[in-house]
Amino acid sequence: ERFWDRLQTETYGELISYVMDIQDGNPAGDNAPFFDEFRVDLRLSEPDYRVGVDEETISSLEALHEDLFFETHTLFSLIGGRYQTSLSNPGRVLPFVDPSGAGAPGVARLSLTGKERGNPELLVRTWASEDAEPVLQRYELTPLPVQDSGLTGVVMAAGVEGLDQVRVRVTVPDSIDRYEEFAARSSESGIDRQFLSVELLEKMLASLRRLHDAGMMEETLAWDRVGSLAVDFRLEKDSIYQKTAFLPRSRTPKTTDNPRLTSGDWEYRGQALVQWDSPMSLAESEDLLAKLGSFPGVNAYFLTESYLGNRVWAADFLPPQGGTYISQAKLNALKPTLFVSGREHANEVSSTNHILRLGELLVTDSAYREMLKKVNVVLHPVTNPDGAELAYARQLVNPDHMLHAGRPGALGTDATSGGSSPDPIYPESRARGMIREAWLPDIYLNPHGYPSHEWVQYFAGYSAWARGRRVGPRTWWVPRGWFIPGFSWVEDEENPDYQTAQFAILDSMAAAVTGNEAVHDMNQRLYARYKKYGEQDRDGFTEYFHNGMVVSMRLRGTESIGNGLNSPRITYFSVTTEAPDETARGDWMDLMGQVGLAHTTSTLRYLATGEFEVEREAEAFDQAVVRKFFRVKPVLPPTDDDEKKDRK
Ligand SMILES: [Zn+2]
């Protein structure tokens, strides 16, 4: 309590002053992150107690980790609230709680690595003569308000690797630099942003060229497979104006080679590959993906880097392919696709293990290999590598803790946030969209997790999950077994097959989850306890079973299958699932692995045994014939022959 008092009164006070100072008293979400790391190293002699009921644990140190993490984010949420802005990506909050040092007095060390100003600034001091005071000029480097540039063309030549030239179009309000005209009325930085001009951007490009020549910033706007960049300037209100500026490739440009995973001289000799005993590090997951990628038909590939520079990978599983070139459109048209993307919240550890186990079975088990002939499978074992790295490192020190500092992306918001914008703060947020756009999956599974024991924060009033002023019904959080936190379906009169498929898949998932005895027993025990202690909360407690599986189901279906990449028209079965796996290991991890694999396999089997039609059409024109084929979604449950005749 002494530590907490000082944190609340002194440390948080200093943190508030710092955040206000660097932003001249005017905090704005656009300036995020505000600091690099706020790190709390605590060594306290406080043991954890397992109470002997499943994974239930009493741990004051775990509670401190949670309080430090969530209360620090709450602080920024409250400052943001007061100034009507969102400060949701303040920086890395790292509560490192060390349980060693039994009997010794506690030690706390707090450090903040920050920045001098909310925005970068260019300072130029000019001396007129040796003894005179220098003249100081400031230029605020806020983002230029330029519209997204568009690729308008490429120049390429036969037999030459790469592109000779890439052309992009940039449209701005003005053609000439207005600084002289308005110099008396505003700052230079302000004028540039009010009247962004071709002249200014052209000079910037010329400056970059001089920097390249001097061997600086050579990877900026220069790529190894692009000869030169042509910028085609246009004006917003003048359709005739056109001017082109060129930037040739620098001497050491940015590489366009993607990183690759290799398994060296590793060979498969029938040994087990994927463990279900402990949480996986990034290195272990990458090593396994590399090994799986050495099997014929498996392509393990790089998607993007993360905010902290870790790498994001996925793997496509197909039967061994004969040809050199593979048509993505043909793969999508001929067979349905299952996409499983895990570890979005990276302290929810078990999904990486069971997704990779599914990958192992797809290449080593004959029943799974058989299903691969009918279904494309795409596995994405770690969505949030920065969180995974942190959660993995902390569970080595605090094996029984929930470790929510490893849950979101590096700065405190979800690692998928901003994923649909062209330039998100977390590059890793784009990974799922890249896969969904390429594969148009029929089924998308997003396995999550939650604490395996009651979540308690002493200093937040014994509640949990408080990140702001308002708290919801999940503020008490007792495990309730494996469940689906939200299920929606479509009741589209014109497309009734969608609803049929959605419930048939849900039914097969329920059968798989309730059919595993060890998993079913665990679910029954945890659910009974949840009901016993939760029922009194009339606002928060809800109960619904679908064929014996806990599902938080919408009250009614939506009326249309909709349109667009993420609509049920494309992906008609899309669920998040919750396993009590924070932080699972040993037998508990094995149980989490079993339920994870059971539910992913049930959907794979559904697609492999279901029925669908591939339709072929041909049309003749004057001199040509157009042939097309396409697959009619959704995949429906198998029918016996009589029924089939009825349907036709
Ligand atoms: Zn989650």
JSON list of N, CA and C and ligand atoms in Angstrom, two decimals, residues 345 348 407 448-449 578, ligand 1:
[
{"chain": "A", "resi": 345, "resn": "HIS", "atom": "N", "xyz": [-4.72, -11.33, -28.85]},
{"chain": "A", "resi": 345, "resn": "HIS", "atom": "CA", "xyz": [-4.37, -10.90, -27.49]},
{"chain": "A", "resi": 345, "resn": "HIS", "atom": "C", "xyz": [-3.32, -11.89, -27.00]},
{"chain": "A", "resi": 348, "resn": "GLU", "atom": "N", "xyz": [-3.17, -14.57, -24.23]},
{"chain": "A", "resi": 348, "resn": "GLU", "atom": "CA", "xyz": [-4.12, -15.67, -24.40]},
{"chain": "A", "resi": 348, "resn": "GLU", "atom": "C", "xyz": [-3.37, -16.70, -25.25]},
{"chain": "A", "resi": 407, "resn": "ARG", "atom": "N", "xyz": [-1.25, -8.38, -23.55]},
{"chain": "A", "resi": 407, "resn": "ARG", "atom": "CA", "xyz": [-2.49, -8.61, -24.31]},
{"chain": "A", "resi": 407, "resn": "ARG", "atom": "C", "xyz": [-2.57, -7.75, -25.58]},
{"chain": "A", "resi": 448, "resn": "HIS", "atom": "N", "xyz": [-9.57, -16.88, -29.04]},
{"chain": "A", "resi": 448, "resn": "HIS", "atom": "CA", "xyz": [-9.06, -16.02, -27.96]},
{"chain": "A", "resi": 448, "resn": "HIS", "atom": "C", "xyz": [-9.00, -16.80, -26.65]},
{"chain": "A", "resi": 449, "resn": "GLY", "atom": "N", "xyz": [-8.66, -16.07, -25.59]},
{"chain": "A", "resi": 449, "resn": "GLY", "atom": "CA", "xyz": [-8.63, -16.68, -24.27]},
{"chain": "A", "resi": 449, "resn": "GLY", "atom": "C", "xyz": [-8.96, -15.66, -23.21]},
{"chain": "A", "resi": 578, "resn": "GLU", "atom": "N", "xyz": [-13.51, -18.32, -26.78]},
{"chain": "A", "resi": 578, "resn": "GLU", "atom": "CA", "xyz": [-12.79, -17.97, -25.55]},
{"chain": "A", "resi": 578, "resn": "GLU", "atom": "C", "xyz": [-12.42, -19.23, -24.77]},
{"chain": "B", "resi": 1, "resn": "ZN", "atom": "ZN", "xyz": [-8.87, -11.95, -26.49]}
]
